[in-house]
Tab-separated table of C-alpha atoms in Angstrom:
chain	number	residue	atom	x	y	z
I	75	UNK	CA	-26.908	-10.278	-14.074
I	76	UNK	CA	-28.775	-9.366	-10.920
I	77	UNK	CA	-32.330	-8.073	-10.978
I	78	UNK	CA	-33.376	-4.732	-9.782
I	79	UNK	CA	-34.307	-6.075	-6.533
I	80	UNK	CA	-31.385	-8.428	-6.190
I	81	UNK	CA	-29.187	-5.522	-6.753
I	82	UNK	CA	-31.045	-3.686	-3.575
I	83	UNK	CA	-30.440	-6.368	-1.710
I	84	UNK	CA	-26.841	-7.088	-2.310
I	85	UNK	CA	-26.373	-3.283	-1.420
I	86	UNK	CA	-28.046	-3.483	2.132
I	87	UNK	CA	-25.527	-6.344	2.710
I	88	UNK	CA	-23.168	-4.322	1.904
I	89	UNK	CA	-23.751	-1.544	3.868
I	90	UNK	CA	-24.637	-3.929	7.040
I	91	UNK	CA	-20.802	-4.847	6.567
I	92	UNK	CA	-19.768	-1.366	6.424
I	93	UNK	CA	-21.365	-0.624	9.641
I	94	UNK	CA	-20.053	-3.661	11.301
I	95	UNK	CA	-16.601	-2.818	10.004
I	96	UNK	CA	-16.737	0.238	11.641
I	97	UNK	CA	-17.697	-1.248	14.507
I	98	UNK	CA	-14.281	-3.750	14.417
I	99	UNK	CA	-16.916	-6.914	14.233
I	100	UNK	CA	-14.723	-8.242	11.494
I	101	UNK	CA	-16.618	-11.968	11.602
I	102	UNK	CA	-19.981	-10.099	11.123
I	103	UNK	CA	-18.649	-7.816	8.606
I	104	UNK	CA	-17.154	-11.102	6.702
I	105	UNK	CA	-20.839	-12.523	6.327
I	106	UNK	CA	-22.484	-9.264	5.429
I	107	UNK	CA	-20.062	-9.085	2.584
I	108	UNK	CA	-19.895	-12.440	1.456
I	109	UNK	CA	-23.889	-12.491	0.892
I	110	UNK	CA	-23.565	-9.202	-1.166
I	111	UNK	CA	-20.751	-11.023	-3.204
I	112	UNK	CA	-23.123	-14.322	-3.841
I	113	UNK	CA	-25.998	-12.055	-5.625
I	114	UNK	CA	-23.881	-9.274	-7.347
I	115	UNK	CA	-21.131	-11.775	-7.982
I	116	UNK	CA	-18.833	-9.749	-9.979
I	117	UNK	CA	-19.048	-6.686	-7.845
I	118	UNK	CA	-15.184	-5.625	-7.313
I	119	UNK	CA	-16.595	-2.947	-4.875
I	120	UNK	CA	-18.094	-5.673	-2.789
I	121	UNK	CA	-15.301	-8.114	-3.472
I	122	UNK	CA	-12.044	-5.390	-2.603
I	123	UNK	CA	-14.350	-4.915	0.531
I	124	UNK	CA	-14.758	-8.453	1.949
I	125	UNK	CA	-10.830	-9.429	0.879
I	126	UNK	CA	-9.740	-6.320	2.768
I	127	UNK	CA	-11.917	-7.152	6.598
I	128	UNK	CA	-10.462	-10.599	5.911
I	129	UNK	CA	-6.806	-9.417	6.238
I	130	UNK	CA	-7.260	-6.745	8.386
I	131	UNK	CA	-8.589	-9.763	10.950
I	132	UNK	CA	-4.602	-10.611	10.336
I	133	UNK	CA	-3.485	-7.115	10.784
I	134	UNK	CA	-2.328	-6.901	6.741
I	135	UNK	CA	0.239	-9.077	7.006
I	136	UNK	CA	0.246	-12.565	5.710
I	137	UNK	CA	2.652	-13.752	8.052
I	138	UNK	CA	0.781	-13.924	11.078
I	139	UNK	CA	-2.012	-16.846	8.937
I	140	UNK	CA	-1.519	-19.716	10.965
I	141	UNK	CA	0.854	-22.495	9.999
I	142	UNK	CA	-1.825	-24.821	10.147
I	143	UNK	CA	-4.528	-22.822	7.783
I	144	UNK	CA	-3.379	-25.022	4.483
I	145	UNK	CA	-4.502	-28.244	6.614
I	146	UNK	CA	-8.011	-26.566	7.282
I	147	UNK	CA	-8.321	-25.327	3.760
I	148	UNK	CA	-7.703	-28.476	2.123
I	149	UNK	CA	-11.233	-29.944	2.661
I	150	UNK	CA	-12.458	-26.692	1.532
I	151	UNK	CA	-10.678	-27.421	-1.845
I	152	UNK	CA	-11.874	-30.536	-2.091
I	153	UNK	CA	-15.390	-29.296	-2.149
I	154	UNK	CA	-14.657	-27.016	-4.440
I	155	UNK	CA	-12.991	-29.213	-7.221
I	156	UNK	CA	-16.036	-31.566	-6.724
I	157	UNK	CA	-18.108	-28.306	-8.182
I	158	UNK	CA	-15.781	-28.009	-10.702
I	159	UNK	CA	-15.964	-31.351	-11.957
I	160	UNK	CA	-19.936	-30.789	-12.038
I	161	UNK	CA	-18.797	-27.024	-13.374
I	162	UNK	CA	-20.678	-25.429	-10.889
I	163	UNK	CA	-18.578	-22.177	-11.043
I	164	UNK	CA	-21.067	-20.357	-8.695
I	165	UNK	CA	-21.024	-22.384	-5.936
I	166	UNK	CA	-16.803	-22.851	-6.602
I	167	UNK	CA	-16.474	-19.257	-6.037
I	168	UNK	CA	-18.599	-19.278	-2.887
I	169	UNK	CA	-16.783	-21.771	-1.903
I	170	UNK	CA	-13.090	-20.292	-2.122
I	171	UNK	CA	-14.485	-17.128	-0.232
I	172	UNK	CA	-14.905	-19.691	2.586
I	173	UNK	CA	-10.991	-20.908	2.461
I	174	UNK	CA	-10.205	-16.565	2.307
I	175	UNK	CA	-11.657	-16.515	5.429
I	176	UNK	CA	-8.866	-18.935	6.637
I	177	UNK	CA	-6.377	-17.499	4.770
I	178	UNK	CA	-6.929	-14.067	2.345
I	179	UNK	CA	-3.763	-14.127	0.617
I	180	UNK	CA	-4.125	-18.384	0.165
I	181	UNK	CA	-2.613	-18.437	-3.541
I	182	UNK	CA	-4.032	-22.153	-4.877
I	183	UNK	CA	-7.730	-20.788	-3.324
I	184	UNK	CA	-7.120	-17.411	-5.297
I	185	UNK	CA	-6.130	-20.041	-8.939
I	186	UNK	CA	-9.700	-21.636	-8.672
I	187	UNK	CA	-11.492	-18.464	-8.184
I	188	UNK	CA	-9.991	-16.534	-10.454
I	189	UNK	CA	-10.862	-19.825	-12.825
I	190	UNK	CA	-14.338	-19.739	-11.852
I	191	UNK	CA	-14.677	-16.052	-12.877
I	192	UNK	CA	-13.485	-16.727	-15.778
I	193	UNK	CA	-15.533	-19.354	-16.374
I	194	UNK	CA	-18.605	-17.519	-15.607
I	195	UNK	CA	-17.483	-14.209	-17.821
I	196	UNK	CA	-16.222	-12.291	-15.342
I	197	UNK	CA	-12.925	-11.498	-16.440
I	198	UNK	CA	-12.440	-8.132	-14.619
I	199	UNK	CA	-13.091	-10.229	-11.566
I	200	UNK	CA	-10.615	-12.735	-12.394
I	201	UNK	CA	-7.869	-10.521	-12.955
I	202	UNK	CA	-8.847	-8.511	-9.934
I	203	UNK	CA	-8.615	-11.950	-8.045
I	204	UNK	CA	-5.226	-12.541	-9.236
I	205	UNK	CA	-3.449	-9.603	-8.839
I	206	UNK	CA	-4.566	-9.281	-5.148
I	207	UNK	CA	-2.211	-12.212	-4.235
I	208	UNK	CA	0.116	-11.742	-7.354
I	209	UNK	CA	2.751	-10.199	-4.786
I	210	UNK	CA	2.943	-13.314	-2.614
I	211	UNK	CA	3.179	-15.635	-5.335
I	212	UNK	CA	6.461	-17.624	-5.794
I	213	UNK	CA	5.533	-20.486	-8.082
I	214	UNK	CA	5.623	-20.224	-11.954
I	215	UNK	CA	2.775	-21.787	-12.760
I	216	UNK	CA	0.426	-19.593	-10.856
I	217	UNK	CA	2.322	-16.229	-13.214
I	218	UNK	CA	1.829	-18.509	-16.234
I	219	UNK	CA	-2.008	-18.350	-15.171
I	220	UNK	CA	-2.135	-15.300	-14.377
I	221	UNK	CA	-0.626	-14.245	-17.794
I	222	UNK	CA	-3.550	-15.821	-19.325
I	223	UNK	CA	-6.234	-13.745	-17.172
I	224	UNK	CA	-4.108	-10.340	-18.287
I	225	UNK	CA	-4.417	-11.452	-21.659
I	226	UNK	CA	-7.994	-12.351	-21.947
I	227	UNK	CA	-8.205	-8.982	-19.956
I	228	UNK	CA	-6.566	-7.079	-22.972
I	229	UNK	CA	-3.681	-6.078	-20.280
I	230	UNK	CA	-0.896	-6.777	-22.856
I	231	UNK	CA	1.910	-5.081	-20.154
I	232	UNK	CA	0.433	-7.245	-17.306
I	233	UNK	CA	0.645	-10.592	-19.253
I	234	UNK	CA	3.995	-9.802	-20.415
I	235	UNK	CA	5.506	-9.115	-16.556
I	236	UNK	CA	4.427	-11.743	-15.377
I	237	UNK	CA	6.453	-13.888	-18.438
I	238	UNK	CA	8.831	-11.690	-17.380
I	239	UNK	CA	8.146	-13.541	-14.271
I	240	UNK	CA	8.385	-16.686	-15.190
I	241	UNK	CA	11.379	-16.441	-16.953
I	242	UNK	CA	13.404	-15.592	-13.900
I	243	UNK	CA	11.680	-18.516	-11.650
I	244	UNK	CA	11.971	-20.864	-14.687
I	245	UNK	CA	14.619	-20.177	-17.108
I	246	UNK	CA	14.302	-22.845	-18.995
I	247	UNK	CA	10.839	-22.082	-19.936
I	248	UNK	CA	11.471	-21.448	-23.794
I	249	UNK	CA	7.737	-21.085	-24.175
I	250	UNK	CA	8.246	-17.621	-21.964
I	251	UNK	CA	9.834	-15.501	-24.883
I	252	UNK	CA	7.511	-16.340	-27.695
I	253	UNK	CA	4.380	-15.578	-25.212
I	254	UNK	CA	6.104	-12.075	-24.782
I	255	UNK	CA	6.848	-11.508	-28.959
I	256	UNK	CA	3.418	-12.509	-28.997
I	257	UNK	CA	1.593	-10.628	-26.667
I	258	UNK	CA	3.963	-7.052	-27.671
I	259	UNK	CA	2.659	-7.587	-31.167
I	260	UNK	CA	-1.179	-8.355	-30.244
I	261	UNK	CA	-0.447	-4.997	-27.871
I	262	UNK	CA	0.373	-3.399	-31.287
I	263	UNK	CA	-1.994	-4.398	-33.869
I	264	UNK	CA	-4.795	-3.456	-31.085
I	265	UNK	CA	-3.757	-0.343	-30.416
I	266	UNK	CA	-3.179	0.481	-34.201
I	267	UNK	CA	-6.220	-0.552	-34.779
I	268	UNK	CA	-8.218	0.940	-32.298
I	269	UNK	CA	-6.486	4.657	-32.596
I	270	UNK	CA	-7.302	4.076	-36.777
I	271	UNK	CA	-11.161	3.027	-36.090
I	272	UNK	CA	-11.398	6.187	-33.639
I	273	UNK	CA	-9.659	8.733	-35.968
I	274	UNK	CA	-11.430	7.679	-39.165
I	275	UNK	CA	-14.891	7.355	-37.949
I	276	UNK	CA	-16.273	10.461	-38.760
I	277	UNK	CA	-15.103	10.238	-42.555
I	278	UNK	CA	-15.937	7.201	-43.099
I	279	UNK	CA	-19.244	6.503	-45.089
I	280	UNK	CA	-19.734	3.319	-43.138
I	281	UNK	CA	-17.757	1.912	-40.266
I	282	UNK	CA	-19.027	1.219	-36.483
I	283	UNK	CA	-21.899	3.283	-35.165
I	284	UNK	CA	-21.122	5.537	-31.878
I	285	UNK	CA	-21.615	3.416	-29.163
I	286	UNK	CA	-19.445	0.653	-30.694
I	287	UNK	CA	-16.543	3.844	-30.736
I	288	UNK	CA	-17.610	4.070	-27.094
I	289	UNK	CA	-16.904	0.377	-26.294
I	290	UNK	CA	-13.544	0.551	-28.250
I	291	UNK	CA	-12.772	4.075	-26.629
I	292	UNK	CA	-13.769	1.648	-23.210
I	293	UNK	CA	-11.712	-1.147	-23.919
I	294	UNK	CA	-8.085	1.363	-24.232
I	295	UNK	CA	-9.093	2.154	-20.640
I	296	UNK	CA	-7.391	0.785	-17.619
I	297	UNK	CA	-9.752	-0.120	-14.314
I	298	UNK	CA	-7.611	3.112	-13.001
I	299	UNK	CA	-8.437	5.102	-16.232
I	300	UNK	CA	-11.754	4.114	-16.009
I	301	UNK	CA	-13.014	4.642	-12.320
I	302	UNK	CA	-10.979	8.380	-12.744
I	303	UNK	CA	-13.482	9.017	-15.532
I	304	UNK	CA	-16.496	8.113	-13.822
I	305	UNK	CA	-15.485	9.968	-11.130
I	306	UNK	CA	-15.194	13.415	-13.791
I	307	UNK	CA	-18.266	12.740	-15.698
I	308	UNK	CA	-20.403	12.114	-11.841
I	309	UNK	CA	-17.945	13.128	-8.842
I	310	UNK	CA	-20.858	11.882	-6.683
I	311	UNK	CA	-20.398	8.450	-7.648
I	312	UNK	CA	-18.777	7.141	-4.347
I	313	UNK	CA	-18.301	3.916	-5.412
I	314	UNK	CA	-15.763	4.976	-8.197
I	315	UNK	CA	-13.727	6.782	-5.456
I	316	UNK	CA	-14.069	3.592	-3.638
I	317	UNK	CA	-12.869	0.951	-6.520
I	318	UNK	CA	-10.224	3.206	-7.528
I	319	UNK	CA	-8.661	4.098	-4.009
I	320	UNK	CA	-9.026	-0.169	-3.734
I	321	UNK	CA	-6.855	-0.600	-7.047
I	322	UNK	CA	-4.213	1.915	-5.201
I	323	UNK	CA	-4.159	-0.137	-1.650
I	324	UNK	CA	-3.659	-3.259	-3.686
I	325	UNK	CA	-0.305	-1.609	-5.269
I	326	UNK	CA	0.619	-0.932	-1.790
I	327	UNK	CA	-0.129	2.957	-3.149
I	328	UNK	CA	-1.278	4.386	0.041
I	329	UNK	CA	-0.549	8.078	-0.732
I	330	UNK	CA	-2.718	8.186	-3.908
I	331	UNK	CA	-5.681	5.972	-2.631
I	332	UNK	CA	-5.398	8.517	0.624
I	333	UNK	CA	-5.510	11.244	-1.910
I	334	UNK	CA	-8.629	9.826	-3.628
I	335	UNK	CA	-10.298	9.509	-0.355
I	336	UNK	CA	-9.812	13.343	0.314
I	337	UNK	CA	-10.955	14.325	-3.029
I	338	UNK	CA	-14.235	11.976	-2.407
I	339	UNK	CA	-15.133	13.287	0.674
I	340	UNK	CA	-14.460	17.002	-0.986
I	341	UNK	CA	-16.937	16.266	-3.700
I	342	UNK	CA	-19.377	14.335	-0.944
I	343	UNK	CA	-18.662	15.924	2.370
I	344	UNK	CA	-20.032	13.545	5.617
I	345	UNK	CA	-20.069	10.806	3.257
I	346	UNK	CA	-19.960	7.630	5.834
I	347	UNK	CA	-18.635	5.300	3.452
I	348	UNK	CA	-15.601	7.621	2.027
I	349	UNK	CA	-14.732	8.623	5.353
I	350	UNK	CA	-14.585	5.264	6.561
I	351	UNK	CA	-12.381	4.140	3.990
I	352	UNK	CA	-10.330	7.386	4.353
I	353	UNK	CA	-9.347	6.659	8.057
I	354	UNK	CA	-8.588	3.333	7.420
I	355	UNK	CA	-6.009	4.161	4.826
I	356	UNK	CA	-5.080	6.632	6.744
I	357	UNK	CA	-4.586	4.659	9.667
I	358	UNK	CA	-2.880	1.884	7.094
I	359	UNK	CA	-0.831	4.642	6.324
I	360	UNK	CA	0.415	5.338	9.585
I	361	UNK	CA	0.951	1.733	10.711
I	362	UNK	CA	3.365	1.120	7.853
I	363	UNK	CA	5.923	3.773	8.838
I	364	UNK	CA	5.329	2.013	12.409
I	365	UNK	CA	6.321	-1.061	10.750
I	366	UNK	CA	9.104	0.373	8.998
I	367	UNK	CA	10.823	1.933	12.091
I	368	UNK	CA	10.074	-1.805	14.114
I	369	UNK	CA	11.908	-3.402	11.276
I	370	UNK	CA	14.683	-1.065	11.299
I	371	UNK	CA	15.257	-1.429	15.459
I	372	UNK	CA	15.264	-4.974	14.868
I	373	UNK	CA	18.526	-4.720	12.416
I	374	UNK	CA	20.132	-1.201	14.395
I	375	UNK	CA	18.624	-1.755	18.350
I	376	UNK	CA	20.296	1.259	18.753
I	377	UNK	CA	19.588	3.888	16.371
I	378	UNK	CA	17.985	6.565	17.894
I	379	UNK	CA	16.542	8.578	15.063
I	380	UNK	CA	14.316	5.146	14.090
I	381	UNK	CA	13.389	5.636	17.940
I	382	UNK	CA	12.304	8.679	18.053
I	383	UNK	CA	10.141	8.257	14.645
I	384	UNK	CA	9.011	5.096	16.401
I	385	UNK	CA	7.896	6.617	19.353
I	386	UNK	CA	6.416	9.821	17.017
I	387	UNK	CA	4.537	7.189	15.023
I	388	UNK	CA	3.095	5.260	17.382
I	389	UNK	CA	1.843	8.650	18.988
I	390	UNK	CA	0.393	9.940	15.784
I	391	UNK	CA	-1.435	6.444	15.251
I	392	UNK	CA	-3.206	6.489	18.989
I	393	UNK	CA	-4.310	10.622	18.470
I	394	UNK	CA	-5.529	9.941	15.113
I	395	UNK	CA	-7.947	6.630	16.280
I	396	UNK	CA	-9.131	8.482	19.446
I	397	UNK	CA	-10.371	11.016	16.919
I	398	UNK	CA	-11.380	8.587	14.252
I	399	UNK	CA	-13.561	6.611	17.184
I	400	UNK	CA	-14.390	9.836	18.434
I	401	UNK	CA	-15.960	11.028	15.216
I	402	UNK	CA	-17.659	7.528	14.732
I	403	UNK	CA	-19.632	7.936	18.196
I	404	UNK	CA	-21.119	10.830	17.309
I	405	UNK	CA	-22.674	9.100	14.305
I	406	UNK	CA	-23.841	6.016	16.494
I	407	UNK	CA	-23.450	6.735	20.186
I	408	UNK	CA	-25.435	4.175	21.852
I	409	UNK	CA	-22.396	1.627	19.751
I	410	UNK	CA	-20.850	-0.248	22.936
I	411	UNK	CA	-18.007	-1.760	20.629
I	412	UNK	CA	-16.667	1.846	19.793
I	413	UNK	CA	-16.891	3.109	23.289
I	414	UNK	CA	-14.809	0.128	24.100
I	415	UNK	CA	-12.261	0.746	21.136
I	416	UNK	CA	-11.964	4.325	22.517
I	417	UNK	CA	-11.274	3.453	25.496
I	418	UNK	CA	-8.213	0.942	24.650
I	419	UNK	CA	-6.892	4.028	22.653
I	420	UNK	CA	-7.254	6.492	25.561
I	421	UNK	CA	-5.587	4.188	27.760
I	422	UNK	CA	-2.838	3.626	25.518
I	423	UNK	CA	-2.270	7.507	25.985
I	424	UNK	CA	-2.266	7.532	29.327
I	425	UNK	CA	-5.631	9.109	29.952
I	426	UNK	CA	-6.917	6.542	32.293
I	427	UNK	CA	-9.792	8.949	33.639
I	428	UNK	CA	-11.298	9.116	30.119
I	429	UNK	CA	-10.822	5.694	29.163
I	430	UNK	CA	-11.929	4.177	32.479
I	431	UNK	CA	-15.586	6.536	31.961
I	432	UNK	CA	-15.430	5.089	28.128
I	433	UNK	CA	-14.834	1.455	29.680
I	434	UNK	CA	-18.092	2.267	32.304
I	435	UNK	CA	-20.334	2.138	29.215
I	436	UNK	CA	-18.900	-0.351	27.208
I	437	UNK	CA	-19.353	-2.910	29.968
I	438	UNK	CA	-23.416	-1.935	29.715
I	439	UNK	CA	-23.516	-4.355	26.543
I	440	UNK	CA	-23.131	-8.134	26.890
I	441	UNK	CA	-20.764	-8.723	24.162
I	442	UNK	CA	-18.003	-6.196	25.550
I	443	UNK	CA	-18.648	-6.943	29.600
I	444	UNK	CA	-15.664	-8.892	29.988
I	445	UNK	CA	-13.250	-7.155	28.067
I	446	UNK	CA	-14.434	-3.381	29.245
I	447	UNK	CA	-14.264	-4.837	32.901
I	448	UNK	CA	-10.519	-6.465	31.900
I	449	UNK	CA	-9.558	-2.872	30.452
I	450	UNK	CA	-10.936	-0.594	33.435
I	451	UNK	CA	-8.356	-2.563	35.969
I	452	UNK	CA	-6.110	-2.159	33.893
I	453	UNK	CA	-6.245	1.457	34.175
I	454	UNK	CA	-7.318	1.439	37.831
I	455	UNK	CA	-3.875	-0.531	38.117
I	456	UNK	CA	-1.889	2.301	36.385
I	457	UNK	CA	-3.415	4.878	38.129
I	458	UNK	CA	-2.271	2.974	41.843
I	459	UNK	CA	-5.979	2.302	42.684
I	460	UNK	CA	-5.475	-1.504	43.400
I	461	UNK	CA	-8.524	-1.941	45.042
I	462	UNK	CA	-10.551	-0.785	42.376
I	463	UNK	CA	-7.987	-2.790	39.834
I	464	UNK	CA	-8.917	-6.075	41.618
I	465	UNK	CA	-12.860	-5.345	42.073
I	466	UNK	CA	-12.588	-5.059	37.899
I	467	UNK	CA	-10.898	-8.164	37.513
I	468	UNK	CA	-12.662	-10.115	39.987
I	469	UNK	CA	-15.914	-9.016	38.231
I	470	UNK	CA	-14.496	-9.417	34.904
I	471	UNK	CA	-13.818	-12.857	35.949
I	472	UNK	CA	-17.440	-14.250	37.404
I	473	UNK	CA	-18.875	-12.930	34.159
I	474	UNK	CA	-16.208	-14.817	31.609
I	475	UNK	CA	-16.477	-18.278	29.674
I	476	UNK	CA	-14.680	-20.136	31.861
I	477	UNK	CA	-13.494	-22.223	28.466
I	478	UNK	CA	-11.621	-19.296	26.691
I	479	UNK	CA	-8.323	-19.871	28.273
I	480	UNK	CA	-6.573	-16.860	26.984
I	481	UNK	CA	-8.821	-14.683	29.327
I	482	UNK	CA	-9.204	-16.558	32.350
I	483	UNK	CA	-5.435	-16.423	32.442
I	484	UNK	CA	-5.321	-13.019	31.898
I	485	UNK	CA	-7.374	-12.293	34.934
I	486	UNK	CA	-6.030	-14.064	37.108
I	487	UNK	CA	-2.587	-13.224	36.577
I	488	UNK	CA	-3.478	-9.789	36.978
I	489	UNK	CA	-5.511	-10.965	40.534
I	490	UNK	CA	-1.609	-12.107	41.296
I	491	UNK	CA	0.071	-9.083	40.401
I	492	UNK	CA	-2.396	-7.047	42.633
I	493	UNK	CA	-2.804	-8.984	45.521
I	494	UNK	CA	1.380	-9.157	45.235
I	495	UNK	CA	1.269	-5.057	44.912
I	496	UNK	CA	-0.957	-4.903	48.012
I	497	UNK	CA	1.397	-7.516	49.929
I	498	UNK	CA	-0.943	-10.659	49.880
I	499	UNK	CA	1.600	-13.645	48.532
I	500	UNK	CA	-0.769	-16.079	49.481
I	501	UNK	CA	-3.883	-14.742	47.500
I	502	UNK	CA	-0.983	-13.978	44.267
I	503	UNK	CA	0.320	-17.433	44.859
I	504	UNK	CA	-3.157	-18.918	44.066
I	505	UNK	CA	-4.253	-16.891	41.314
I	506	UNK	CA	-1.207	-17.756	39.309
I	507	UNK	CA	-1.494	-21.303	40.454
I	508	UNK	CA	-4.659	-21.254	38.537
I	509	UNK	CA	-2.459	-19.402	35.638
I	510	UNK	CA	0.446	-22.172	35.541
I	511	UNK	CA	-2.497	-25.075	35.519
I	512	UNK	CA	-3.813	-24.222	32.615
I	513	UNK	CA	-0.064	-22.730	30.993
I	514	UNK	CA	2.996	-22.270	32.825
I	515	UNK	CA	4.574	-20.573	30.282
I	516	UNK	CA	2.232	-17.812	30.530
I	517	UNK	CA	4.421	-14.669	31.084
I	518	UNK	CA	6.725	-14.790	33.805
I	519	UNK	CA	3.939	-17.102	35.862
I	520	UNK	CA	6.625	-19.797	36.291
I	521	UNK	CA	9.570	-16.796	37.974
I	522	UNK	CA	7.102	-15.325	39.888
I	523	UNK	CA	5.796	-18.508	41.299
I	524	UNK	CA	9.401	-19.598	42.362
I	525	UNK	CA	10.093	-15.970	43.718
I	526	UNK	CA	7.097	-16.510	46.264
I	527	UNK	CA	7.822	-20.437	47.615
């Protein structure tokens, strides 16, 4: 267990990652978290937090990991069965959180550190661990483990769906069934004899004392159960809010973790932390029906209603983040990174003005120079003001790594598109030379260059 002082610590890395969450540095929020998750190791707060940046770095959806991650997380797992030969269960924990990085949703990763939980005690953190990637699992043995992490959880209904599981990807598992009859009847004689010891106790002459009623009254409770009583006996307690409204984003339950978000920040009004995590489901929230409406086009191109929700989405989604980033400044105004966020959100609206004076400051700091200078063409180009448009990207361009491809390309085929706008083929003919060098497939580089010779 962590000391007093360990526990202080753990919390200022915590916070540190909040802050650079908010700030969208996801690889600096990623470290923050991860050294509050090595000294208060079975933190679920801390845990939910870091697993979360790590997808959102992927948008939430596990299909855009690379195909290539399990290749670069195989000498991760190497590592960390070489701990777990020596069973150093620490340092295999650690060392999974490195493979998450790669991949968040990486199911044989998620197997040994849900083992090394358990190994160390921390069964609430092995279950947690589990059921974060228990929707993308396919393979029967990983429910069969996962059944045995419910169980030694007391989560008698857990264990048995996921039998339930394995039945239907193995049906010839006969060993499925009598794990169910067993588990329903270890359910019963639990509960029996729980709801008997808490009846009786105050007639009994001798019997357990009152806080071992408490820890039996504790064990009938769910994590949901649980966190919802904290939050009664101490609505202050942000981190209940916090772990529960986690739980609820982990069942894909956006609603209710959105609703314990609102009744956080009612009980703690300007709370940073709750109304952080409140935008962000928020925002979740919004970029699901998005989703939804994307997925729908892509079966019915021409349904119009999913159109017209698309385009009503999408809408909502940009007003609500200029607010959201909005809001944020005023907390930390001098933040370069949020000016720079606002800006991409204004310009998405079509309020170049605004987003070009957001993009002005932005390009003050070092670390967004490039990318504020790429975004204020961008809107000098919509707005017709080529001149200004190419004086961005030209600038944009002298002060870029000249190794990161994706930028330098970007640039200059904007440089083309300009100088073509402004009826210079020969300038446009050599900045997408310099495109198609380094990739002519990039865009319509390759048509563009044929249109001109």
């Amino acid at each position: 267990m962590s000391s007093g002082s360990d526990f202080t610590k753990a919390q200022t890395f915590f916070n540190y990652g909040n802050d650079a969450a908010m700030k969208q540095n996801f690889e600096y929020a990623i470290q923050m978290y991860r050294e509050a998750c090595k000294i208060d190791v079975e933190n679920l707060l801390y845990r939910a937090a870091l697993r979360g940046i790590e997808r959102k770095k992927f948008a939430n959806d596990p299909s855009k990991v690379g195909r290539l991650v399990g290749a670069k997380n195989q000498p991760i797992r190497l590592r960390a069965r070489a701990s777990k030969a020596k069973s150093n269960w620490k340092n295999v924990l650690e060392i999974c959180e490195e493979a998450f990085v790669n991949n968040p949703w990486d199911i044989s990763v998620s197997r040994d550190a849900a083992e090394a939980a358990e190994q160390l005690g921390y069964n609430n953190l092995a279950q947690w661990i589990v059921e974060a990637v228990q929707m993308q699992a396919t393979d029967a043995e990983f429910f069969r483990f996962a059944a045995h992490i419910h169980e030694i959880n007391e989560s008698w209904p857990k264990a048995i769906a996921c039998w339930e599981k394995v039945k239907k990807i193995d049906p010839n598992d006969e060993n499925a069934n009598r794990q169910i009859n067993s588990l329903s009847a270890q359910a019963s004689i639990k509960r029996s004899g729980i709801s008997d010891a808490i009846d009786k106790h105050d007639d009994a002459p001798s019997g357990p004392g009152e806080a071992e009623l408490e820890e039996m009254k504790a064990q009938k409770l769910t994590p949901e159960e649980r966190y919802q009583k904290e939050i009664l006996e101490d609505p202050t307690r942000t981190s209940s809010y916090l772990q529960l409204a986690d739980l609820f984003k982990l069942r894909g339950q956006l609603e209710e973790a959105e609703k314990v978000m609102a009744r956080g920040l009612k009980a703690n009004p300007g709370n940073r932390d709750l109304a952080f995590a409140h935008a962000e489901i928020q925002i979740s929230r919004i970029q699901g029906a998005i989703d939804r409406c994307t997925r729908r086009l892509a079966e019915k191109p021409d349904d119009e209603k999913a159109k017209a929700k698309l385009e009503e989405f999408t809408t909502l989604l940009n007003d609500y983040q200029i607010k959201e980033f909005r809001r944020r400044l005023t907390l930390q105004p001098d933040d370069m990174g949020l000016q720079l966020e606002l800006g991409i959100r204004l310009a998405r609206s079509g309020k170049h003005d605004e987003a070009i004076a957001a993009f002005q400051q932005a390009r003050a700091s070092a670390d967004h120079k490039v990318q504020a200078l790429h975004q204020s063409g961008l809107s000098f180009e919509s707005k017709g003001s080529l001149k200004l448009a190419e004086r961005m990207y030209q600038d944009a361009l002298k002060a870029a790594d000249s190794t990161d491809m994706g930028i330098v390309n970007a640039l200059h085929y904007r440089l083309g598109r300009v100088a073509e706008a402004q009826g210079n083929p020969q300038v446009a003919e050599e900045h997408y030379n310099e495109v198609a060098a380094n990739d002519y497939n990039y865009l319509d580089v390759a048509q563009r260059l044929q249109s001109l010779n």
